[in-house]
Each structure stands twice: as C-alpha cells, then as structure tokens.
mmCIF file of C-alpha atoms in Angstrom:
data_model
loop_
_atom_site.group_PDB
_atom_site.id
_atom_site.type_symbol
_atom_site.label_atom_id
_atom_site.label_comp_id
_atom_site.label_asym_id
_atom_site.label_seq_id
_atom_site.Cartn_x
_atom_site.Cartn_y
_atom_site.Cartn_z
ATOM 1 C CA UNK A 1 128.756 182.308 -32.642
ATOM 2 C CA UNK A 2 129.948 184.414 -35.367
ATOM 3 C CA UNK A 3 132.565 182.233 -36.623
ATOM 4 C CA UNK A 4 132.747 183.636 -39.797
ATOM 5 C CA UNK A 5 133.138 187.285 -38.280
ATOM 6 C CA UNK A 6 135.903 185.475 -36.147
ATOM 7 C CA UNK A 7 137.673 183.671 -39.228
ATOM 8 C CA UNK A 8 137.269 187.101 -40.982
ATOM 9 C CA UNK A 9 139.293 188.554 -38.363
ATOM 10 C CA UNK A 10 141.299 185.824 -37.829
ATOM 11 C CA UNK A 11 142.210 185.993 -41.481
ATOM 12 C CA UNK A 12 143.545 189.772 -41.095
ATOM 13 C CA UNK A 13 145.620 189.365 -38.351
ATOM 14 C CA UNK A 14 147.453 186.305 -39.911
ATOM 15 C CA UNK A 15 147.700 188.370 -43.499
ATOM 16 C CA UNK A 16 149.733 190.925 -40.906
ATOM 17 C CA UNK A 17 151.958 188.636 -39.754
ATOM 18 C CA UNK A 18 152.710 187.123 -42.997
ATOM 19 C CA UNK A 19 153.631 190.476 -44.637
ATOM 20 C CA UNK A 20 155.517 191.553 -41.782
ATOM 21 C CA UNK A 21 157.623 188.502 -42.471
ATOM 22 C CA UNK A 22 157.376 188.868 -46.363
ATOM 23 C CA UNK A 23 155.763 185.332 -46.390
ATOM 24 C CA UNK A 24 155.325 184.240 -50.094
ATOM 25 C CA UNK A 25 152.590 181.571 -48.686
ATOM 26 C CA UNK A 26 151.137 180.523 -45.142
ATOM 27 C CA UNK A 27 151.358 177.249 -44.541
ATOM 28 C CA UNK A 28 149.689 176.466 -41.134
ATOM 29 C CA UNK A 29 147.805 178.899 -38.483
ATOM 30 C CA UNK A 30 147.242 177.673 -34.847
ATOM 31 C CA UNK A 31 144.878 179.166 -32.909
ATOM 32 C CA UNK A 32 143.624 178.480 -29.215
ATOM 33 C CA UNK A 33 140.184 177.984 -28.655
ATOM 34 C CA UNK A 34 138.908 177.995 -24.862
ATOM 35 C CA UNK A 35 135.744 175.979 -24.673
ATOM 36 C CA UNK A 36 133.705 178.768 -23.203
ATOM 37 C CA UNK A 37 134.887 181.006 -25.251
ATOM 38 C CA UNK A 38 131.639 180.711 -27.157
ATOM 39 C CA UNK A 39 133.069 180.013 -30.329
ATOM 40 C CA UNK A 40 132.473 176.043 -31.819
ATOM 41 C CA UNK A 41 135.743 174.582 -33.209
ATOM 42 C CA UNK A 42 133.799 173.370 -36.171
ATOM 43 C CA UNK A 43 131.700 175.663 -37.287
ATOM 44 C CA UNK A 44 135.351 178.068 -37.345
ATOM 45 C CA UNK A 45 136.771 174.948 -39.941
ATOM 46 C CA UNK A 46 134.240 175.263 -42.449
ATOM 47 C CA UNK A 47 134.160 179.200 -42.047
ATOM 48 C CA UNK A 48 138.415 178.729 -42.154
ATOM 49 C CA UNK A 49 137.918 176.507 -45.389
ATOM 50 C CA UNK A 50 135.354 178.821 -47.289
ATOM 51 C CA UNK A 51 137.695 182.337 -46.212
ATOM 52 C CA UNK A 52 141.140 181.273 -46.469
ATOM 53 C CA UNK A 53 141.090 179.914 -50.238
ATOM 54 C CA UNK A 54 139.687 183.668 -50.733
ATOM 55 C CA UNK A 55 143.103 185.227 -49.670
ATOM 56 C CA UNK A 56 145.981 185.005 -51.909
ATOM 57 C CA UNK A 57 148.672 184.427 -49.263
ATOM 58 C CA UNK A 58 146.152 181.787 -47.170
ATOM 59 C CA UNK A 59 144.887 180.007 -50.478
ATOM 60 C CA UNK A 60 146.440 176.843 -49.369
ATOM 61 C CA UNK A 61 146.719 177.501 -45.732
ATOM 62 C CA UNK A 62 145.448 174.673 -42.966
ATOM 63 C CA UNK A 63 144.124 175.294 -39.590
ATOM 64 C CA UNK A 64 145.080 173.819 -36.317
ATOM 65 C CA UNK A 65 142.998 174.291 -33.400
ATOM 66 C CA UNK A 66 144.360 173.929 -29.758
ATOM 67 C CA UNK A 67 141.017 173.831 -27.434
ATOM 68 C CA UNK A 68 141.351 174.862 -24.082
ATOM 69 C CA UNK A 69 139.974 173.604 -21.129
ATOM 70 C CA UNK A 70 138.445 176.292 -18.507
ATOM 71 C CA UNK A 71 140.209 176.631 -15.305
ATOM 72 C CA UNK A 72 139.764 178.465 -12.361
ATOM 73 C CA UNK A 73 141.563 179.680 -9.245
ATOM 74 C CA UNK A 74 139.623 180.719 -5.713
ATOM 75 C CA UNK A 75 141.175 183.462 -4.115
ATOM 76 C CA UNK A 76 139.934 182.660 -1.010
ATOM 77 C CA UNK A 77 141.582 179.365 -0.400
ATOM 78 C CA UNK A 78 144.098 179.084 -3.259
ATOM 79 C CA UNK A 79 142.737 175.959 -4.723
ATOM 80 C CA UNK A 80 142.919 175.714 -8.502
ATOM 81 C CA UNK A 81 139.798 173.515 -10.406
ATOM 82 C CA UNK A 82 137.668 172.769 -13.291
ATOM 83 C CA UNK A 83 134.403 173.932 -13.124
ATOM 84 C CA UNK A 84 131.581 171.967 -13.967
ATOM 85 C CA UNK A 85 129.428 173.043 -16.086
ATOM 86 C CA UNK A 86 129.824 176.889 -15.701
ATOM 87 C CA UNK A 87 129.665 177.088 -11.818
ATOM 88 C CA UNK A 88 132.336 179.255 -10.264
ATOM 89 C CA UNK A 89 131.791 178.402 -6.909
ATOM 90 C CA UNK A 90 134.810 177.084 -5.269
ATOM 91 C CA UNK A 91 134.374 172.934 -4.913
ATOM 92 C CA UNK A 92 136.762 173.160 -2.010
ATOM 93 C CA UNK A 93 135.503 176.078 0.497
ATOM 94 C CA UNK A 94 132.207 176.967 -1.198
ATOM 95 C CA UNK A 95 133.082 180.881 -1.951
ATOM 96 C CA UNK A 96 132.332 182.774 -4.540
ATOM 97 C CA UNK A 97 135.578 184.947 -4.883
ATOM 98 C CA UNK A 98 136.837 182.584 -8.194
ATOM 99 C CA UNK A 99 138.501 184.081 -11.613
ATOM 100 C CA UNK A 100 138.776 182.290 -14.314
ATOM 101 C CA UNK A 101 142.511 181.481 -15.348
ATOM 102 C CA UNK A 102 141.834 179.401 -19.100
ATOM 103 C CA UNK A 103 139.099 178.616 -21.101
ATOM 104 C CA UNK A 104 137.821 182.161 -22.843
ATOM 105 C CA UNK A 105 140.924 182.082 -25.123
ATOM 106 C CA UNK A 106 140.007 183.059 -28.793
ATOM 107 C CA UNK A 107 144.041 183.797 -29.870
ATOM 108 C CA UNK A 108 145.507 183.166 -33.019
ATOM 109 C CA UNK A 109 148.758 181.398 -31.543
ATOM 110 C CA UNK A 110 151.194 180.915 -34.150
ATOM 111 C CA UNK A 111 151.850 180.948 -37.919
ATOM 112 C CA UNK A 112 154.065 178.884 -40.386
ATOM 113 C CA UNK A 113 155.246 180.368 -43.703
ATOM 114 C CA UNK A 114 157.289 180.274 -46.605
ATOM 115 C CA UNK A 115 159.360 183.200 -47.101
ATOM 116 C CA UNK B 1 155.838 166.904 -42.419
ATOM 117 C CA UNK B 2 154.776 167.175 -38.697
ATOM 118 C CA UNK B 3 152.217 164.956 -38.020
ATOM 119 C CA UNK B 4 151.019 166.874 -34.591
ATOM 120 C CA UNK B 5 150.837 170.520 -36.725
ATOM 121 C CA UNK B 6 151.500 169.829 -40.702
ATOM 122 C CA UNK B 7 154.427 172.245 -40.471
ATOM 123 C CA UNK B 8 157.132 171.474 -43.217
ATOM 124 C CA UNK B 9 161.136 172.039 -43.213
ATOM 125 C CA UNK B 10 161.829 175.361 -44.350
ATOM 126 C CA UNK B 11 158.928 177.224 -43.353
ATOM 127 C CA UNK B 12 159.162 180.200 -40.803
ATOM 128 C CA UNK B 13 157.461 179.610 -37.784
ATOM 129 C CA UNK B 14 155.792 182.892 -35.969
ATOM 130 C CA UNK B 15 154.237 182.763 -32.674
ATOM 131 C CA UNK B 16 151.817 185.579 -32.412
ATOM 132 C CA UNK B 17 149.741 185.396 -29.335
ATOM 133 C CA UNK B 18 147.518 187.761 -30.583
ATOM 134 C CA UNK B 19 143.597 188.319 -29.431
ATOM 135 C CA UNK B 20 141.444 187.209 -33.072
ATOM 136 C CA UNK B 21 139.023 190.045 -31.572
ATOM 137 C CA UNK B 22 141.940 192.511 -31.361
ATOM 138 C CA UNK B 23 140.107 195.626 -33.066
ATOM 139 C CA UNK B 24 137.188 195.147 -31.008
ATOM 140 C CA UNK B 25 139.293 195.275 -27.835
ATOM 141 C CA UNK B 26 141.587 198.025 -29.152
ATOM 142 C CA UNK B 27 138.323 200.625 -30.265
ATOM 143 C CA UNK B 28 136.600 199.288 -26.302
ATOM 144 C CA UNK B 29 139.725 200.380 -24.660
ATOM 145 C CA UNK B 30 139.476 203.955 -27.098
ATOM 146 C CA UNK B 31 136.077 204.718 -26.151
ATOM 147 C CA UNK B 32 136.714 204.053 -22.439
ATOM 148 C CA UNK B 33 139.553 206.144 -22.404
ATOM 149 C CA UNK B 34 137.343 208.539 -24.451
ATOM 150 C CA UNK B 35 134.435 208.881 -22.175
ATOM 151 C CA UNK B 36 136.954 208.761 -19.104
ATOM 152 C CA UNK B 37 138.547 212.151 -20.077
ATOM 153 C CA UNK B 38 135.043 213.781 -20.445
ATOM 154 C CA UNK B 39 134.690 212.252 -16.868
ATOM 155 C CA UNK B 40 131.581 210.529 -17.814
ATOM 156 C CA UNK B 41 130.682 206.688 -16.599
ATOM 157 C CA UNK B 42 128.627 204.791 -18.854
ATOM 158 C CA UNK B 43 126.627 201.584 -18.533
ATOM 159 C CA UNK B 44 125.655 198.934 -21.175
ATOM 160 C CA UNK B 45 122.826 197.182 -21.218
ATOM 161 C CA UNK B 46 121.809 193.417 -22.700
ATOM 162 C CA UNK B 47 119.008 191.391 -22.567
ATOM 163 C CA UNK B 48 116.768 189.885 -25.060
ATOM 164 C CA UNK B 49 114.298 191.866 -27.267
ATOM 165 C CA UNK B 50 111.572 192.933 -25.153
ATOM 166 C CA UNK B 51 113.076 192.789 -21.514
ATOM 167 C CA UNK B 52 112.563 196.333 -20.773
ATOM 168 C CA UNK B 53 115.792 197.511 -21.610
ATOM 169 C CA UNK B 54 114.508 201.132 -22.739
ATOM 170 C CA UNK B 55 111.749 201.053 -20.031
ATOM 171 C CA UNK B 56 114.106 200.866 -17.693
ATOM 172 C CA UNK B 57 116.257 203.838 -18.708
ATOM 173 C CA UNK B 58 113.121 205.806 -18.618
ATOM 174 C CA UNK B 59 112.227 205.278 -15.470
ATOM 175 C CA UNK B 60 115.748 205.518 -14.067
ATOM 176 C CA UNK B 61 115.862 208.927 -15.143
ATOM 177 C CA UNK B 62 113.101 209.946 -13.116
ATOM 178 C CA UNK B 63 115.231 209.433 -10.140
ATOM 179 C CA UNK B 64 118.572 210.678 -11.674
ATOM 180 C CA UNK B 65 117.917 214.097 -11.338
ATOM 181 C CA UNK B 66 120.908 216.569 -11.513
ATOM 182 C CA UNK B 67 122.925 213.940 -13.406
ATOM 183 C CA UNK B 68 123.529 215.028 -17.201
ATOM 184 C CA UNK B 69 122.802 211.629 -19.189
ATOM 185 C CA UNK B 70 122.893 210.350 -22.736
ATOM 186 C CA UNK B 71 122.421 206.912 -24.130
ATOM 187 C CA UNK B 72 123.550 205.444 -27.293
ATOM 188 C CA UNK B 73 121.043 203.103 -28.714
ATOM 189 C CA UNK B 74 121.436 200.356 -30.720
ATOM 190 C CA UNK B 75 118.614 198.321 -32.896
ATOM 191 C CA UNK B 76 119.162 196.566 -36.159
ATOM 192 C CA UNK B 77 115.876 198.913 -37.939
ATOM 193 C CA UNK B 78 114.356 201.897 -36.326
ATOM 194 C CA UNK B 79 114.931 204.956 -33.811
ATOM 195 C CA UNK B 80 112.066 203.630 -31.761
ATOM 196 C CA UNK B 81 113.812 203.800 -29.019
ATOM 197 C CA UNK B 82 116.056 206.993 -29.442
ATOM 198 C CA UNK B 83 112.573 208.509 -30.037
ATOM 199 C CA UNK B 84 111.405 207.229 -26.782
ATOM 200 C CA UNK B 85 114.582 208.796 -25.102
ATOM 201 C CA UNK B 86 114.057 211.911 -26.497
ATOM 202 C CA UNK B 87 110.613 212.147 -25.727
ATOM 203 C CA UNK B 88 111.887 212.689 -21.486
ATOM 204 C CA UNK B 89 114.140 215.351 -22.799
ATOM 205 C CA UNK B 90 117.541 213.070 -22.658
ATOM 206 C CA UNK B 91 120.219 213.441 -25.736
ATOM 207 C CA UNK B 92 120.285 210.058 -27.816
ATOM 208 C CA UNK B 93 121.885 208.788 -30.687
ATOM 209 C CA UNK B 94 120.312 205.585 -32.912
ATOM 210 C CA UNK B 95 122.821 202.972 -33.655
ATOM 211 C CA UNK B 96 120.897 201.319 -36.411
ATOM 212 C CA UNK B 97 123.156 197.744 -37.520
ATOM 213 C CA UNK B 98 120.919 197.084 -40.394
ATOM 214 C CA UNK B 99 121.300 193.341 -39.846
ATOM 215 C CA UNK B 100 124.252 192.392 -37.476
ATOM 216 C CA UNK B 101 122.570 191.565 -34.144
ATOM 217 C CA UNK B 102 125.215 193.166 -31.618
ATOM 218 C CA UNK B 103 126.974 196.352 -31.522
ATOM 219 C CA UNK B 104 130.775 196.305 -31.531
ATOM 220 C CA UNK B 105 132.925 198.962 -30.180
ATOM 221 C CA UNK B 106 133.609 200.037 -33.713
ATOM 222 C CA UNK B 107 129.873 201.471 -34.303
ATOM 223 C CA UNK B 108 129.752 203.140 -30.346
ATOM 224 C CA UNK B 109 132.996 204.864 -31.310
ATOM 225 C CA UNK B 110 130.925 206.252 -34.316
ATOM 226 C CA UNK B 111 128.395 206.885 -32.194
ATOM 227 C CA UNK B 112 130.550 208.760 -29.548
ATOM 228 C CA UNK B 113 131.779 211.244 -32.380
ATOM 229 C CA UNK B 114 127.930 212.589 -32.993
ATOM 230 C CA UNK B 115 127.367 212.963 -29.381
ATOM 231 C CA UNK B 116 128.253 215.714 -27.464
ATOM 232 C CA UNK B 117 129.518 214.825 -24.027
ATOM 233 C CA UNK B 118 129.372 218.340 -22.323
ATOM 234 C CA UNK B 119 127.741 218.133 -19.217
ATOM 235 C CA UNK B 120 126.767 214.649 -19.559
ATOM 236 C CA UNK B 121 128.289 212.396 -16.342
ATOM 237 C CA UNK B 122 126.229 209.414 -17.698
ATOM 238 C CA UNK B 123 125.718 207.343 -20.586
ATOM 239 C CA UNK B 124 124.142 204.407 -20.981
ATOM 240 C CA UNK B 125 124.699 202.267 -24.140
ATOM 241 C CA UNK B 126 121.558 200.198 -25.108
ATOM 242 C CA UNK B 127 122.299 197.168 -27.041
ATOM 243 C CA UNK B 128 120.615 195.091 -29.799
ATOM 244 C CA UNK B 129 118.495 192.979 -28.173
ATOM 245 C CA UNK B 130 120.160 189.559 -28.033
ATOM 246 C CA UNK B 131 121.023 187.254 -24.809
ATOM 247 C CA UNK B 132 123.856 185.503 -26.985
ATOM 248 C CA UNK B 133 126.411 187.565 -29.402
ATOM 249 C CA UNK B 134 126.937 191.150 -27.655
ATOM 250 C CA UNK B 135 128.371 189.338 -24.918
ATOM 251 C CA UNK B 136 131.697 188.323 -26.662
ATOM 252 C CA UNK B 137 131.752 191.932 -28.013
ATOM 253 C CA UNK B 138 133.444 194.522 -25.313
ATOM 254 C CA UNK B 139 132.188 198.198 -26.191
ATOM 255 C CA UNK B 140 133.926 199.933 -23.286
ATOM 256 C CA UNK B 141 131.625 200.846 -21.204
ATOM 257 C CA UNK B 142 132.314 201.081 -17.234
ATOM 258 C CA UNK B 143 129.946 198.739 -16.209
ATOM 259 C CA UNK B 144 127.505 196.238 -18.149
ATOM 260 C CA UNK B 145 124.038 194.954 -16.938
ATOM 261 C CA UNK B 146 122.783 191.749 -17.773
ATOM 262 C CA UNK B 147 118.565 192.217 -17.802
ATOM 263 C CA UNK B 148 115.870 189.682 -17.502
ATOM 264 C CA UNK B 149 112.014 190.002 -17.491
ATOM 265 C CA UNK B 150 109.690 187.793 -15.838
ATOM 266 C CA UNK B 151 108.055 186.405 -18.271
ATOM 267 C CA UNK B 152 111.472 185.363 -19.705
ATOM 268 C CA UNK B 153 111.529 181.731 -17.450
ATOM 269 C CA UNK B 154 113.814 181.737 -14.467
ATOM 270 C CA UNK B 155 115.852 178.841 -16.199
ATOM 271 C CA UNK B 156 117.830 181.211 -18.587
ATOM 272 C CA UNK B 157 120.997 181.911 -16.788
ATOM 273 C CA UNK B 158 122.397 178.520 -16.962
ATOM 274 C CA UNK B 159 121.344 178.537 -20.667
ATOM 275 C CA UNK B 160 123.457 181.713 -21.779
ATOM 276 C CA UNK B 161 126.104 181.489 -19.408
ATOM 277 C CA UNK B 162 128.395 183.983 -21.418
ATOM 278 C CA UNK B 163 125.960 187.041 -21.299
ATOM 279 C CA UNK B 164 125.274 186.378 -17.228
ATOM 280 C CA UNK B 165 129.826 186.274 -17.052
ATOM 281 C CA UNK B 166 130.282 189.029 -18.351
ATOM 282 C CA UNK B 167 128.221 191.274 -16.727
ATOM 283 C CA UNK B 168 128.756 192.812 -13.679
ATOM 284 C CA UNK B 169 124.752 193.617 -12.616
ATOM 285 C CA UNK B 170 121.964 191.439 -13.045
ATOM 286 C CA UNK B 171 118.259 192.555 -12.943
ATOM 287 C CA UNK B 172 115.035 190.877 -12.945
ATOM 288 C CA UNK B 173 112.846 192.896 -14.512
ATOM 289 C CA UNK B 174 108.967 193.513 -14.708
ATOM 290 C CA UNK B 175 108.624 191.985 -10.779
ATOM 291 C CA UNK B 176 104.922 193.366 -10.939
ATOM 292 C CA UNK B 177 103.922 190.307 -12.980
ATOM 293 C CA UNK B 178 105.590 187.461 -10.072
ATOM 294 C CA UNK B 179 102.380 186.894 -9.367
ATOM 295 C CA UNK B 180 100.917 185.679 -12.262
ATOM 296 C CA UNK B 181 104.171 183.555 -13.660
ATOM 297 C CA UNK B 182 106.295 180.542 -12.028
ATOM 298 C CA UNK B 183 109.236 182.502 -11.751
ATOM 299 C CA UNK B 184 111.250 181.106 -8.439
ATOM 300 C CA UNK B 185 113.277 184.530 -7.687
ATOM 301 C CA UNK B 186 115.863 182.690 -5.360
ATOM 302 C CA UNK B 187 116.810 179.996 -8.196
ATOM 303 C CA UNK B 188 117.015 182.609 -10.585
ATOM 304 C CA UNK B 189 119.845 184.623 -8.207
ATOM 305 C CA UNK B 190 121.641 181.315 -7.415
ATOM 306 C CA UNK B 191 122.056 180.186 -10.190
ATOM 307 C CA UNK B 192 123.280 183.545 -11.966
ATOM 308 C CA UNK B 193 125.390 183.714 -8.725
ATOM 309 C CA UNK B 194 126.561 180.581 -9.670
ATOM 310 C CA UNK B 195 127.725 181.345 -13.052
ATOM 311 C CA UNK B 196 129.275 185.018 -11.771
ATOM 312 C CA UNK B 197 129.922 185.604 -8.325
ATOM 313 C CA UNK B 198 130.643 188.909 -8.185
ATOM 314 C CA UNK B 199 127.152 190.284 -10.140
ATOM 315 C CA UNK B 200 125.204 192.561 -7.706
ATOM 316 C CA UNK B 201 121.492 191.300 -8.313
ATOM 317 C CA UNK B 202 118.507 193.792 -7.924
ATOM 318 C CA UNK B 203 114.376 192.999 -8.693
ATOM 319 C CA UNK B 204 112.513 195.755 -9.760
ATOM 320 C CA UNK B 205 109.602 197.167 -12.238
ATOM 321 C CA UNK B 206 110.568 199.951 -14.182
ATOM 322 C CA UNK B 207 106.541 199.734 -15.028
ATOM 323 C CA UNK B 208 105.514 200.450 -11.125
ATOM 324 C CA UNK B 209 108.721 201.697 -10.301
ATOM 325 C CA UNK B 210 109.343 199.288 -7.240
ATOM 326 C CA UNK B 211 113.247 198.222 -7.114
ATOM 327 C CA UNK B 212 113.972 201.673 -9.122
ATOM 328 C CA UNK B 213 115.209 204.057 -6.314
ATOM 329 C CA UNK B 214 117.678 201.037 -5.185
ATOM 330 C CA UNK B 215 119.160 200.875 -8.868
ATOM 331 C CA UNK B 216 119.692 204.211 -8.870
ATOM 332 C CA UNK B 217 121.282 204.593 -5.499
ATOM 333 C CA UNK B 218 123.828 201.771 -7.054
ATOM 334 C CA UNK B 219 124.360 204.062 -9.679
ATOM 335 C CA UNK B 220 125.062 207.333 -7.573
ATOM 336 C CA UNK B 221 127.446 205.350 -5.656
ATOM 337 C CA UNK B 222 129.159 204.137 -9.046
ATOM 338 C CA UNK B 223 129.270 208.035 -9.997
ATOM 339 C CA UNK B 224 130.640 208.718 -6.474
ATOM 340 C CA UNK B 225 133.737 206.128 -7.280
ATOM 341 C CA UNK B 226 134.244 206.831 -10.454
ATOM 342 C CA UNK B 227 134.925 210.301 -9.511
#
C-alpha cells in the first residue's frame, strides 16, 4: 500500500542522515518491515530500485529489508504469542486485553556510507 | 563484503531507528496538540465510499445540541459533502486530494488553519472514502471510527484488518435494511472484536435514526473526559 509514497519518504529521511554525516555515497539502507504493517516487501524493492537511482547520493544504494514477525503480549495473564491470522484474543486465557508488541514496524533502521 | 547486509570496509555505519512515516506522525501529533489547546475533541471517520459516513454526521447533529461542531471533509473531487454540512447550519471545510485516496495529517493541518475553532468543542474529520490506505495514515484526531453499512457483507473485517486495528469505534451502519440482506450482526462484532478488542461496537441507522441517541451519548461522555 503506497510503497512508493513510503520509498519516497524513506528516501528523505536516509538523504538526512547521509548529509548529517557528509556521506559522499550511501551504500546500504536497512529498514524493518513488520508483516502487518501493511506495506509488501516487494512491491517497496521495485519502488526502492525505480527512486533511489533518482537521488544523487542513493544512485547506487541497495536495500535490505528485515521483516518482522507480529507479536503480542496479554495483559491479563502475561503470556506473550503470535497471533494467527490477525486475532488478538489471548490463546492462553481467552481475553481480549492484548497489545501488540512487533509486527507494525515501518522504520528505516540503519544506513551505511562513504564519507 | 558482508554477505548478510552488503556493507563494505570503510563505510560509516548509522543506525537511525527512525519512523519512514515520520512527517505524518510529527504534523498528527501538531494538530492534536492544536485542537487540544482550543479544547476541542475531534473524531475521524473511515469507511468505504458510500457507508454513510456524511449521513451519519447529519443525523448526529440532531442530537448534539448545545455542542459547537465543525467537520473537515475530505473527497478526492467535489464539496458534496461540505455542502451537505452546511446545509444543517454546521461550519465545514472541503479537503479536496485531487487524486490521492486518503488524507494525511499534512492536508488536515491545512485544513485546521481555514477553520475557525471558536466555540467549536467538536470536530469531526471525514475521510476519503477508502477501507484500506487512511488507516496507516494518523491525522490526530482523538478518536477514529471505523464504519460499515449493511449492504457492505458482514465478512469485511477479517479482510481489512488494518482499518478495523486502528480504530477505536466500530459501527454498523444502515441497520434498517437487516432485514432484507444476510448480514449475521453477531459474526460481524466477533470477528471485529477479534481483530481489536478494545473497539466499542454500536448498530444504528442514521436514515431512521435508531442506534443514534446511543452514539451520541458515547460522544457526550467522550466530551465529559476529555474535559
């Protein structure tokens, strides 16, 4: 959804960093992808390899994605799980009183430059 | 070379840890804090095109009275619905996108300078219709409904799990036509339950007006807390 909005803004924020370094070049940019973040890992590669040749400082710059898996913690018995398929009810007492602790990530995590 | 990242020898290595949506979260938290100093809470609405998301703000009105609202509302072509608003004597401002099928917090801080917020304690913030991209995109409001008609299917929760998450109120909309449709209220609620535990589910019609003095009780009491 909107991956090229997302790579567009993805774009700026790594341009920041690299200036704020005085980066001649980036080399690599890592982001973290949770899988319900909404966002499809491959539709943000081809969006990352049309945008980033566009830039001068990401011309020859190559994406890594980290995709992370949701998680979720009930606070009503403490135990920590995976749930399936988008249900947030607690597998171990049945309540509803879950947050989610991973999986809506959409962060750009790290970036490797020349300076 | 690295063969789990590519990084070479030599190269600086930055960790950020930065939100990509950053500007979107940084103009939401600008217009909350905005319409918190004018002491004014303010409710978003999504749903798909047709759901009765203006409808509904109509006939909530009728049984606001005393409470100064606004609404901000959003469509990619038109002031339809600004007209609409208008038309029951309520201050509105038209969002028109032109072709981007969400509103972002960018556009409702626009929106927020070309509204005046004297005497205005509520504000509700219509969105394009669209069950799948406002959801990602915070605007800052208070408190965000989730809307679904009838004729709609009572399957659709599970299908657009994001917009049901991040909402905080789900409604069923247009209840005067359960008659005629398979529409199986109590899998509808479970399974939006499911998805989001903590949405507070009401059934109404803003067409006959059944369900429409409980939604607006919820939102005197939201008033009430919000100071």
């Amino acid at each position: 959804m909107h991956e090229v909005t997302v790579c567009d803004s993805l774009l700026d924020l790594v341009e920041e960093t690299a200036r704020k370094h005085n980066a001649r070049r980036v080399a690599v940019v890592r982001v973290r992808i949770g899988e319900i973040s909404g966002v499809v890992p491959e539709l943000l590669e081809h969006a990352f390899e049309i945008l980033a040749p566009e830039r001068n400082l990401t011309r020859n710059a190559s994406l890594v994605m980290d995709r992370v898996k949701p998680a979720a913690h009930c606070e009503t018995c403490g135990k920590d799980f995976e749930p399936e398929e988008y249900i947030f009810i607690c597998p171990a007492c049945g309540s509803g009183r879950t947050r989610l602790t991973a999986g809506d990530e959409l962060s750009l995590d790290r970036v490797e430059m020349e300076v | 070379m690295c063969e789990e990242c590519g990084c070479g020898e030599g190269n600086q290595v930055v960790d950020v840890g930065e939100d990509i949506l950053r500007e979107n979260l940084k103009f939401a938290a600008h217009n909350r804090e905005h319409l918190d100093e004018h002491g004014v809470f303010s409710v978003e609405l999504i749903s798909a095109p047709g759901s009765g998301k203006t409808s509904l703000i109509e006939a909530l009105s009728d049984h606001l009275g005393g409470i100064g609202i606004a609404v901000i509302e959003g469509d990619i072509e038109t002031a339809r619905d600004a007209e609409r608003i208008r038309a029951k004597g309520i201050p509105a401002f038209q969002l028109t996108t032109g072709g981007a099928c969400h509103l972002d917090a960018r556009l409702v801080h626009g929106a927020l300078h070309h509204l005046s917020l004297d005497g205005v304690k509520l504000l509700f913030i219509e969105n394009v219709g669209n069950l799948v991209c406002p959801a990602a995109f915070r605007l800052g409001a208070h408190q965000r409904w989730v809307i679904l008609s009838v004729p709609e299917g009572d399957d659709k929760p599970a299908k657009y799990p994001r917009a049901f998450r991040e909402a905080t109120v789900f409604i069923v909309n247009k209840a005067d036509l359960l008659p005629h449709m398979e529409f199986d209220l109590g899998r509808v609620n479970q399974e939006a339950l499911s998805l989001n535990p903590y949405l507070k589910a009401f059934t109404v019609s803003a067409k006959t007006g059944e369900g429409i003095p409980e939604l607006a009780e919820h939102l005197r009491s939201s008033l009430k807390i919000s100071g």
